[in-house]
mmCIF file of the C-alpha atoms, coordinates in Angstrom:
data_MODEL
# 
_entry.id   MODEL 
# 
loop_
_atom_site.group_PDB 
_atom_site.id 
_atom_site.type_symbol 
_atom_site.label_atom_id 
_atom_site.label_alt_id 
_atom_site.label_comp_id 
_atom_site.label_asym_id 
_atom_site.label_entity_id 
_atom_site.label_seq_id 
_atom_site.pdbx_PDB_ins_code 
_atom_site.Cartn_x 
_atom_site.Cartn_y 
_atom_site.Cartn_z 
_atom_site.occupancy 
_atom_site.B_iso_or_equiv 
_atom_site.pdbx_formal_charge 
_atom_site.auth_seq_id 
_atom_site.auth_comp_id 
_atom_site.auth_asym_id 
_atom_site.auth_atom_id 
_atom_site.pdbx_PDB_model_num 
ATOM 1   C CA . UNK A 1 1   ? 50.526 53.437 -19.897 1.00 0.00 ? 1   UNK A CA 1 
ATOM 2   C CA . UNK A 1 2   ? 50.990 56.157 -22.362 1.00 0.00 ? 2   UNK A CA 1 
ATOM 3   C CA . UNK A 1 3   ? 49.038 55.450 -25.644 1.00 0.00 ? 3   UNK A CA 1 
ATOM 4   C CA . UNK A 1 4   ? 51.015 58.472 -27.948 1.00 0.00 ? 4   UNK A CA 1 
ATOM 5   C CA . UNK A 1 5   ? 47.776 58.312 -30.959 1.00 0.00 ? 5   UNK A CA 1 
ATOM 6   C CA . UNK A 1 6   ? 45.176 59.427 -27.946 1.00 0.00 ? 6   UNK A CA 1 
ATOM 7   C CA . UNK A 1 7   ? 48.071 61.169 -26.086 1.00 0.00 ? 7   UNK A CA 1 
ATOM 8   C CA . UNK A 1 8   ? 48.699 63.537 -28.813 1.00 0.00 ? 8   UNK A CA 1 
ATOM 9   C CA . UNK A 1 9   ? 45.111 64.587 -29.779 1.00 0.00 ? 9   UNK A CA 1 
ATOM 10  C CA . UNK A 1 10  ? 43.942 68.082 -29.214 1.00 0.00 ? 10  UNK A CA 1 
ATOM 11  C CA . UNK A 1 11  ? 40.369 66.454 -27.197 1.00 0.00 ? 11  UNK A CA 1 
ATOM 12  C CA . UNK A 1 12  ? 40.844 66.350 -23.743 1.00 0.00 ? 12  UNK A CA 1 
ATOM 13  C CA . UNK A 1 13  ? 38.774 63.084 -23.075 1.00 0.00 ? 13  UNK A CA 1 
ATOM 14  C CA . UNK A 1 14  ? 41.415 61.909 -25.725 1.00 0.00 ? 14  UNK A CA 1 
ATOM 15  C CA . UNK A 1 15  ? 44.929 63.032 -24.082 1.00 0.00 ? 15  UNK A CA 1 
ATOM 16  C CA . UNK A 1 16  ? 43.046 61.715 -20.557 1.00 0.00 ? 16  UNK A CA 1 
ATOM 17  C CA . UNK A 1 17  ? 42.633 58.198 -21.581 1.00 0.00 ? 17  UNK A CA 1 
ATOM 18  C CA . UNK A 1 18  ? 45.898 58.277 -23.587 1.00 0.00 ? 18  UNK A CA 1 
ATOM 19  C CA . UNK A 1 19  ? 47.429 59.339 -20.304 1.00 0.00 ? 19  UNK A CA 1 
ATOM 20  C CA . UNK A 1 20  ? 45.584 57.123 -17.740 1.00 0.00 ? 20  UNK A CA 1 
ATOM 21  C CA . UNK A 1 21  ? 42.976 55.046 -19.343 1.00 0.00 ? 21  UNK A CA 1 
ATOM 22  C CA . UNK A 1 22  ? 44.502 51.985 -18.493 1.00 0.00 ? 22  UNK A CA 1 
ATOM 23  C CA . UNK A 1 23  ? 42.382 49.892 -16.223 1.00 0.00 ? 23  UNK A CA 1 
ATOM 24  C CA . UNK A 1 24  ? 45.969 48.946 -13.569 1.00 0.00 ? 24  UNK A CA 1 
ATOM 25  C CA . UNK A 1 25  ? 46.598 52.710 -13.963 1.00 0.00 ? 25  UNK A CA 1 
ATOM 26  C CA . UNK A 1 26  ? 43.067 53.935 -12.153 1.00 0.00 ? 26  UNK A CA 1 
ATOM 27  C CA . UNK A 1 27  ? 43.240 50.940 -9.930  1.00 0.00 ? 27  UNK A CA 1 
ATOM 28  C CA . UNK A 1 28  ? 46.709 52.551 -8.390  1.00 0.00 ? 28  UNK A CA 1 
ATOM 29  C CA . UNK A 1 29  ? 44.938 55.928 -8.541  1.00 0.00 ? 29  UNK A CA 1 
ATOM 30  C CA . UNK A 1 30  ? 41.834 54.239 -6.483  1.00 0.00 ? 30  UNK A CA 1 
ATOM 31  C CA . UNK A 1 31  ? 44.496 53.096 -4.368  1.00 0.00 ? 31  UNK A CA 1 
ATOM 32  C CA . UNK A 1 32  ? 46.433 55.799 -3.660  1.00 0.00 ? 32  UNK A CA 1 
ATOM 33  C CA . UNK A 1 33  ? 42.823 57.815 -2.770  1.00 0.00 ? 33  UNK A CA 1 
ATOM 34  C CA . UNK A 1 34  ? 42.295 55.290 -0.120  1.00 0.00 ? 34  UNK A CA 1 
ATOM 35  C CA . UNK A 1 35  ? 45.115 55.687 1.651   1.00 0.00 ? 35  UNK A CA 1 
ATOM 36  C CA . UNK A 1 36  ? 47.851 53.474 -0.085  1.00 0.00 ? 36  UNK A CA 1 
ATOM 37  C CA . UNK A 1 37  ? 51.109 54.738 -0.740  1.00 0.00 ? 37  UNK A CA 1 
ATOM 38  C CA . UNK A 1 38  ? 53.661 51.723 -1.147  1.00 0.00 ? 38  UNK A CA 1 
ATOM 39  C CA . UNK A 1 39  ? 54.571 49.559 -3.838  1.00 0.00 ? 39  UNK A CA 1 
ATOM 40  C CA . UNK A 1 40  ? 53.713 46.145 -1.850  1.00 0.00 ? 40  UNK A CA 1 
ATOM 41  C CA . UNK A 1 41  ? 50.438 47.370 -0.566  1.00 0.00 ? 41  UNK A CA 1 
ATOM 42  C CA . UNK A 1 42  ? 48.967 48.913 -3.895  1.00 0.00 ? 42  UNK A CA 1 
ATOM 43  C CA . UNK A 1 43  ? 50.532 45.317 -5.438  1.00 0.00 ? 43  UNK A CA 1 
ATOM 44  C CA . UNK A 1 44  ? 48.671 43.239 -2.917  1.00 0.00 ? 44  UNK A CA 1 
ATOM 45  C CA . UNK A 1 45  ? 45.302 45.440 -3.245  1.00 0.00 ? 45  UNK A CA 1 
ATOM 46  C CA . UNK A 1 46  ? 44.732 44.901 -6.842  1.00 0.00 ? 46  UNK A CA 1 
ATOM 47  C CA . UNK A 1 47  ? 47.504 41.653 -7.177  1.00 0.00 ? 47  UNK A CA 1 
ATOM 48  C CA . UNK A 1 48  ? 48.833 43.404 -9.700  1.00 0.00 ? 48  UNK A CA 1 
ATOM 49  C CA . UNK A 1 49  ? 52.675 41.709 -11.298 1.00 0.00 ? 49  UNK A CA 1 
ATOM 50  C CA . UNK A 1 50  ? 55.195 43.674 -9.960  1.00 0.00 ? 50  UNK A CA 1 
ATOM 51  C CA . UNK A 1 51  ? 56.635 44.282 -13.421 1.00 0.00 ? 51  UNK A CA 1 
ATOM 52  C CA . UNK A 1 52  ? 53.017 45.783 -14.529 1.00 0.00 ? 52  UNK A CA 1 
ATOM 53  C CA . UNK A 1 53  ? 53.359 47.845 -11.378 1.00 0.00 ? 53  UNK A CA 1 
ATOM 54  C CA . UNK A 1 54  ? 56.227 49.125 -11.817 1.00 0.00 ? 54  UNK A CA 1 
ATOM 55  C CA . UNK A 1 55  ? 55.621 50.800 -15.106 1.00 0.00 ? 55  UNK A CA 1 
ATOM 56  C CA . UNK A 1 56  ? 52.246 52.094 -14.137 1.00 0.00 ? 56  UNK A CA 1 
ATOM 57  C CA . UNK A 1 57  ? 53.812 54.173 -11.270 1.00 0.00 ? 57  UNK A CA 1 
ATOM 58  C CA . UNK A 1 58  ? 56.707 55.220 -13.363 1.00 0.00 ? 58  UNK A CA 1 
ATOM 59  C CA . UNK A 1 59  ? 54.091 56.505 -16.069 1.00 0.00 ? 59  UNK A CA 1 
ATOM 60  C CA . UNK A 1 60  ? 52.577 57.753 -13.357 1.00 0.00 ? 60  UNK A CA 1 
ATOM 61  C CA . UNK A 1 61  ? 55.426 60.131 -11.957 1.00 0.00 ? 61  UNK A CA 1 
ATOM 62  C CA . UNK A 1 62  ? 56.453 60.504 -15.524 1.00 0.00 ? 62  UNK A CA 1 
ATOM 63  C CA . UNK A 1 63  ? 53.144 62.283 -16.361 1.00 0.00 ? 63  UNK A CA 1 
ATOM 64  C CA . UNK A 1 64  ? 53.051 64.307 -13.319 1.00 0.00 ? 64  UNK A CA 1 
ATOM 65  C CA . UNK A 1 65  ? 50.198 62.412 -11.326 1.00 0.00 ? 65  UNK A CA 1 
ATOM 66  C CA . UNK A 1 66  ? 52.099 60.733 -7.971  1.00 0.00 ? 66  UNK A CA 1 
ATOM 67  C CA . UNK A 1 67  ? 55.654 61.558 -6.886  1.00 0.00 ? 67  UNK A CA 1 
ATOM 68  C CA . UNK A 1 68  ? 58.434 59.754 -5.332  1.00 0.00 ? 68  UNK A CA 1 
ATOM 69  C CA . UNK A 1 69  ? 59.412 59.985 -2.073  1.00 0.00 ? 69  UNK A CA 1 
ATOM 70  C CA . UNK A 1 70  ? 61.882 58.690 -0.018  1.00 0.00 ? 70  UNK A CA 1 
ATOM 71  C CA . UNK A 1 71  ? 60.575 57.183 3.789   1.00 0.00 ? 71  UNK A CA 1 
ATOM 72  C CA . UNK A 1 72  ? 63.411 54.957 4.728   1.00 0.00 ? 72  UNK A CA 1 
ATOM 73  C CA . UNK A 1 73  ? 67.064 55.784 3.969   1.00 0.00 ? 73  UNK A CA 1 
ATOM 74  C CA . UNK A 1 74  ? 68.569 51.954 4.934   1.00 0.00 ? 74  UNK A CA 1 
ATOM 75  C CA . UNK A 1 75  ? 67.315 50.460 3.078   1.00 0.00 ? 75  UNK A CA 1 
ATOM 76  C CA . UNK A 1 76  ? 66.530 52.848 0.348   1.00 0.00 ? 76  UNK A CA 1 
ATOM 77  C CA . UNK A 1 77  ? 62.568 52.357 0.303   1.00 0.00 ? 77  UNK A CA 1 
ATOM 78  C CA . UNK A 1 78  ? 60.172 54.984 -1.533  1.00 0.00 ? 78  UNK A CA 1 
ATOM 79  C CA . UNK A 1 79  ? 56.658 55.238 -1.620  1.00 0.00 ? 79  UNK A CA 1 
ATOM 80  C CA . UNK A 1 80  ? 54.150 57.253 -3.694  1.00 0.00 ? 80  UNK A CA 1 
ATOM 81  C CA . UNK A 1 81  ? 52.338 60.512 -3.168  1.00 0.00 ? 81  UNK A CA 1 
ATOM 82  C CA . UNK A 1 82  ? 49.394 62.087 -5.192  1.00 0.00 ? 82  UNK A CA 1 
ATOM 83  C CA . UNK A 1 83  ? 50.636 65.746 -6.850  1.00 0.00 ? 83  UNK A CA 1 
ATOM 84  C CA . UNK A 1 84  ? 47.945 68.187 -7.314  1.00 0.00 ? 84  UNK A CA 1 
ATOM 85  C CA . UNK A 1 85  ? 47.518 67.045 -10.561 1.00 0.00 ? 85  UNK A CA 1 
ATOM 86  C CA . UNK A 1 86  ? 46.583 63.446 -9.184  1.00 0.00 ? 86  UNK A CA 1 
ATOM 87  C CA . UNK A 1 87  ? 44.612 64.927 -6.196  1.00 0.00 ? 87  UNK A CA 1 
ATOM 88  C CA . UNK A 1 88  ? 42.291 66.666 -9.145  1.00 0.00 ? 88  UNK A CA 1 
ATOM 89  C CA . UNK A 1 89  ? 41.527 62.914 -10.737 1.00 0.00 ? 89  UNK A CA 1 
ATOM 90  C CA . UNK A 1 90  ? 39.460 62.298 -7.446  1.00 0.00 ? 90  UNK A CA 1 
ATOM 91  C CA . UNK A 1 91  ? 36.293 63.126 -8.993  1.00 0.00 ? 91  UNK A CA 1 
ATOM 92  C CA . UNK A 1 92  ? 36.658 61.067 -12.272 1.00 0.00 ? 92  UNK A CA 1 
ATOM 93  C CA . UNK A 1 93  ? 37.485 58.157 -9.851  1.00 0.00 ? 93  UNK A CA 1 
ATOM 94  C CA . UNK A 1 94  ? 34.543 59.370 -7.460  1.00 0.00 ? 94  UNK A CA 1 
ATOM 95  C CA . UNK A 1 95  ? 32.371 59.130 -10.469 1.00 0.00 ? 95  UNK A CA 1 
ATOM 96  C CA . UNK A 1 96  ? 33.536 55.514 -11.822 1.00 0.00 ? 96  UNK A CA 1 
ATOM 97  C CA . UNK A 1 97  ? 32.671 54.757 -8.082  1.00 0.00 ? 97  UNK A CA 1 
ATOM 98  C CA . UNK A 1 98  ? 28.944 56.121 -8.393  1.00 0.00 ? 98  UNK A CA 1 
ATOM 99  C CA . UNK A 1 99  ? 28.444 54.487 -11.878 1.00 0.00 ? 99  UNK A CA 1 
ATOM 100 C CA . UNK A 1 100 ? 29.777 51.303 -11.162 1.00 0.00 ? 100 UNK A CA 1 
ATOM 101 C CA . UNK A 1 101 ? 27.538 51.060 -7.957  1.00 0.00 ? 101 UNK A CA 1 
ATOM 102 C CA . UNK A 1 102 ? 24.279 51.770 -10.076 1.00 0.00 ? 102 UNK A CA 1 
ATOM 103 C CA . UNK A 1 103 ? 25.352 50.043 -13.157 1.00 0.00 ? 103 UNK A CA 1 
ATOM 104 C CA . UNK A 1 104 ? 27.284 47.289 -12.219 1.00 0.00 ? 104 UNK A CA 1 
ATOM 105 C CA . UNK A 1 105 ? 26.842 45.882 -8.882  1.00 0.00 ? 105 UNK A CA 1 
ATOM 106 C CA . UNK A 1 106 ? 23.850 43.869 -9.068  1.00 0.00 ? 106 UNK A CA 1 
ATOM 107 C CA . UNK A 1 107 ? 24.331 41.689 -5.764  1.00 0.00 ? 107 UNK A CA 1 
ATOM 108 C CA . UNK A 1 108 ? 24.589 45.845 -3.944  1.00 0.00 ? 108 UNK A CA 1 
ATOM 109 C CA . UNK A 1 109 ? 27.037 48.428 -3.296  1.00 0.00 ? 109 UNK A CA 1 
ATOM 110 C CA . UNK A 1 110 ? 30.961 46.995 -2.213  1.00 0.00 ? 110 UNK A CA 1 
ATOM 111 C CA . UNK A 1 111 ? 32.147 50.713 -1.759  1.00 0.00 ? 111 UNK A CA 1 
ATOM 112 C CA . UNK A 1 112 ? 30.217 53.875 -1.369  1.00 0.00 ? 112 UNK A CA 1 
ATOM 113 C CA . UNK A 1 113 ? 31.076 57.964 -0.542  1.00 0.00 ? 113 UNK A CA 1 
ATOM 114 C CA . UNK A 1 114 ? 30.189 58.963 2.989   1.00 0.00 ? 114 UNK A CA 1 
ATOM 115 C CA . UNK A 1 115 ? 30.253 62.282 4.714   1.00 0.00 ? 115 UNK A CA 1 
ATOM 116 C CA . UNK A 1 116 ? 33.215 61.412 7.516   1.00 0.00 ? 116 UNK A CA 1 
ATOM 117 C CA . UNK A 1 117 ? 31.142 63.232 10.395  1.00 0.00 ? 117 UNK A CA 1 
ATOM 118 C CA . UNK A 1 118 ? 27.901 61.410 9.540   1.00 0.00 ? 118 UNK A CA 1 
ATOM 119 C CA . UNK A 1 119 ? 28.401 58.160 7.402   1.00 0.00 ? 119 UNK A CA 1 
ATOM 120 C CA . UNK A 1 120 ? 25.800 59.834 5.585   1.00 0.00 ? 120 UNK A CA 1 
ATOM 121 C CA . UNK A 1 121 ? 26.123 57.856 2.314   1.00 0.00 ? 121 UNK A CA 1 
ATOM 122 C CA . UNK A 1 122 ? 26.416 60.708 -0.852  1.00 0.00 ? 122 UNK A CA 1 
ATOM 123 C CA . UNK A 1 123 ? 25.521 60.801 -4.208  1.00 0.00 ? 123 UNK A CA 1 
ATOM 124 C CA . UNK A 1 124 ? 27.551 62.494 -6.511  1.00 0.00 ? 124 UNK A CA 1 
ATOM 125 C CA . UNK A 1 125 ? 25.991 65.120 -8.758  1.00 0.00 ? 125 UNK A CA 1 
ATOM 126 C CA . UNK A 1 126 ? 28.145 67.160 -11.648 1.00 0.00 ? 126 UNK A CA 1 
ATOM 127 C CA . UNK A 1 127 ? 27.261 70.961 -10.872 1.00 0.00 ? 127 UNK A CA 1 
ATOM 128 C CA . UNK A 1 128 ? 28.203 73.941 -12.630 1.00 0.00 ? 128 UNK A CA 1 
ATOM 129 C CA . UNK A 1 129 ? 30.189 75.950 -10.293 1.00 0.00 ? 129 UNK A CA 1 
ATOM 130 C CA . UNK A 1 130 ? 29.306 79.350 -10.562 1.00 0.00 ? 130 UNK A CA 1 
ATOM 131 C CA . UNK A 1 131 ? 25.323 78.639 -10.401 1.00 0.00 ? 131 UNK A CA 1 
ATOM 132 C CA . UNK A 1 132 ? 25.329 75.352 -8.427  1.00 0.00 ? 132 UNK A CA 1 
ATOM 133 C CA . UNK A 1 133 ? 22.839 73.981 -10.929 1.00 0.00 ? 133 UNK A CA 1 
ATOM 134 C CA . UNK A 1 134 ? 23.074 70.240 -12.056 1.00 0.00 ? 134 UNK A CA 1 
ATOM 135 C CA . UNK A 1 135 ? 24.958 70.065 -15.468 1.00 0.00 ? 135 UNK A CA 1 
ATOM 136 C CA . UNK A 1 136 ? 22.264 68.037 -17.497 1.00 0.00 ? 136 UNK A CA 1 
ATOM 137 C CA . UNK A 1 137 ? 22.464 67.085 -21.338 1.00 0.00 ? 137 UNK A CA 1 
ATOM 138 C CA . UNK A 1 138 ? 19.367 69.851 -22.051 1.00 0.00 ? 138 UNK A CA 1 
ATOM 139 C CA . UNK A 1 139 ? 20.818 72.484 -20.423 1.00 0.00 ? 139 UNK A CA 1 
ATOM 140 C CA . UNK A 1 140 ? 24.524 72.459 -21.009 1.00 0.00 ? 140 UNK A CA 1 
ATOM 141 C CA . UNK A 1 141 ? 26.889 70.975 -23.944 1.00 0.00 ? 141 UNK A CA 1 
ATOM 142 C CA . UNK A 1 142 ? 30.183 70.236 -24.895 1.00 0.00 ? 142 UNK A CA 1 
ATOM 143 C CA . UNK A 1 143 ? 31.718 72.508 -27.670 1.00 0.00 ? 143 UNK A CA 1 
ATOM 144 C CA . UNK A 1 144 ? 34.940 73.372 -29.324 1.00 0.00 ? 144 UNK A CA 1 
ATOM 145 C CA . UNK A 1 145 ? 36.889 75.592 -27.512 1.00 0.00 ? 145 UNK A CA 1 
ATOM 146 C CA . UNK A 1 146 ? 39.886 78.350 -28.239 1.00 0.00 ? 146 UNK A CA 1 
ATOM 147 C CA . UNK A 1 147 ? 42.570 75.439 -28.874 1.00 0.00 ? 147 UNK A CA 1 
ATOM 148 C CA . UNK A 1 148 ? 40.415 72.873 -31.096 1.00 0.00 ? 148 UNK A CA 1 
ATOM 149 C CA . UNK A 1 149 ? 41.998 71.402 -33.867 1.00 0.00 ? 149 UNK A CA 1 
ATOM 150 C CA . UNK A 1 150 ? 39.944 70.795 -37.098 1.00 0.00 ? 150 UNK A CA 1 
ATOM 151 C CA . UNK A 1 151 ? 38.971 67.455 -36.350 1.00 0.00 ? 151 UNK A CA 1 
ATOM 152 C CA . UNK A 1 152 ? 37.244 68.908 -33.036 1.00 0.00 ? 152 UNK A CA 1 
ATOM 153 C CA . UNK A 1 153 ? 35.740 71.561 -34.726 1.00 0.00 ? 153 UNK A CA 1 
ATOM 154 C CA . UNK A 1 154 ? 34.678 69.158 -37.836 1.00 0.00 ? 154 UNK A CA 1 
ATOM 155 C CA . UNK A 1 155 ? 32.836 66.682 -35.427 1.00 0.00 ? 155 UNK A CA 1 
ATOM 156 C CA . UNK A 1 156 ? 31.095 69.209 -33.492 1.00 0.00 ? 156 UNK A CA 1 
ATOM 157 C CA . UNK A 1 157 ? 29.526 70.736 -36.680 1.00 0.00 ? 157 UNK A CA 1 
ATOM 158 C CA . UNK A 1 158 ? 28.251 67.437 -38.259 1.00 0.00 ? 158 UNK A CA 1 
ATOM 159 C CA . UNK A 1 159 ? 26.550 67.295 -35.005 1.00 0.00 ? 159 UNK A CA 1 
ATOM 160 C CA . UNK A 1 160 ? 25.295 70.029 -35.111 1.00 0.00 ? 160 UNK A CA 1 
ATOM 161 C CA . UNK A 1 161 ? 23.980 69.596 -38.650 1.00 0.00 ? 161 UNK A CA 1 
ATOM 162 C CA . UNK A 1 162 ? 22.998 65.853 -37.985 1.00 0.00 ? 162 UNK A CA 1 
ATOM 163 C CA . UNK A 1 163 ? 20.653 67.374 -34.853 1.00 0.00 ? 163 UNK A CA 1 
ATOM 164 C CA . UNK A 1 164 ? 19.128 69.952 -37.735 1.00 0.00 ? 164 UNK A CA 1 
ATOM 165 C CA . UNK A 1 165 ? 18.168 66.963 -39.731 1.00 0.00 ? 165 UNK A CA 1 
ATOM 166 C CA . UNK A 1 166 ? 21.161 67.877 -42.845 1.00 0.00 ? 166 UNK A CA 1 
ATOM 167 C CA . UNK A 1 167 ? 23.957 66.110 -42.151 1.00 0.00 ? 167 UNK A CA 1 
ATOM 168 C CA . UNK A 1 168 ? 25.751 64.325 -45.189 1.00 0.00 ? 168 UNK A CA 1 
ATOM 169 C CA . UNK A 1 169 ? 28.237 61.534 -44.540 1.00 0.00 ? 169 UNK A CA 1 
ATOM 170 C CA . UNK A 1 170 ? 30.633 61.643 -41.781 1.00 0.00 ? 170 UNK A CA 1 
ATOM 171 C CA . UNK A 1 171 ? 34.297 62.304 -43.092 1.00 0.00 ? 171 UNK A CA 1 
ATOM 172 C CA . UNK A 1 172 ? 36.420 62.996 -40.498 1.00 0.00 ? 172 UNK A CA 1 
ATOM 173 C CA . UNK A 1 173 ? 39.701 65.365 -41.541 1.00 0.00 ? 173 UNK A CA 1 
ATOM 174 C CA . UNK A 1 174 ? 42.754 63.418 -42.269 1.00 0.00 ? 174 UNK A CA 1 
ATOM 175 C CA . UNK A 1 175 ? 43.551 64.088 -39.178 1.00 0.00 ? 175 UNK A CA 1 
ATOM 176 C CA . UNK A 1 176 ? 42.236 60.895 -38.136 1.00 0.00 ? 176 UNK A CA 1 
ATOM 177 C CA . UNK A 1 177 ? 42.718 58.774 -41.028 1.00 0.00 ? 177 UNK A CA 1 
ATOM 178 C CA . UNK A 1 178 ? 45.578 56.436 -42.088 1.00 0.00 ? 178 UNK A CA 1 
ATOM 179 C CA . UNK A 1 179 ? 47.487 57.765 -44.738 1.00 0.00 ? 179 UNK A CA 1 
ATOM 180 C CA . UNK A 1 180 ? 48.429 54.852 -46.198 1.00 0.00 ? 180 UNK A CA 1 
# 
């Protein structure tokens, strides 16, 4: 379910969860990373309403994360297939998995990653490619890059000021305010 405000912002986190955030949305993307690929097995996995369902995987399609495909001809019957750009979402779903499990899941661990040729149970750990080192808060950051829009650049400065000990008042660019 599309929400056009985040959609249409320059932050990526932003445009993600304006393209996907919804909660039925990563349940079909959990789903279809187990395995799933038809309408009445990702509806009876989550019991999801068929109407809800439907518009999820059209969104879905729409934004270029599962495609259609035909498997039966008589009757006409599709199911649903993960793009590349849906394969890539396999770590944010990897991660919610991790999180949830140490957060969340007081009475112990309902799902877990496992190495197939071990059942070795994993934990996940963000690394920066090119050195293999763990991306931690001290040692890496999040900054504006080529394409950031004012607002972007404007909250990365007052950050960077409020760290220093001189920030004013926080006043987002219009950007983000109602004009009314």
């Amino acid at each position: 379910m599309k929400s056009d405000p985040l959609y249409q912002m320059s932050c990526p986190i932003a445009r993600s969860l304006g393209r996907i955030g919804d909660s039925w949305s990563m349940l079909i993307l959990r789903d279809m990373f187990a395995g799933l690929t038809r309408f009445d097995e990702l509806q009876k996995s989550s019991n999801i309403a068929p109407n809800i369902l439907t518009r999820r995987l059209k969104d879905l399609v729409e934004d270029g994360l599962l495609e259609r495909v035909a498997y039966c001809e008589k009757p006409l019957r599709y199911e649903y297939h993960l793009t590349q750009m849906g394969r890539d979402f396999r770590p944010v779903i990897l991660s919610l998995l991790q999180w949830g499990n140490n957060w969340l899941a007081p009475e112990g661990r309902s799902m877990q990653l496992v190495e197939r040729s071990s059942g070795r149970v994993v934990e996940l750990e963000l690394t920066d490619k090119q050195t293999g080192r763990a991306i931690t808060a001290t040692e890496y950051a999040s900054v504006p890059g080529p394409a950031a829009d004012e607002a972007v650049r404007y909250r990365h400065e007052y950050v960077q000021q409020k760290r220093a000990g001189v920030a004013g008042k926080f006043v987002p660019p219009s950007i983000y305010r109602d004009p009314s």
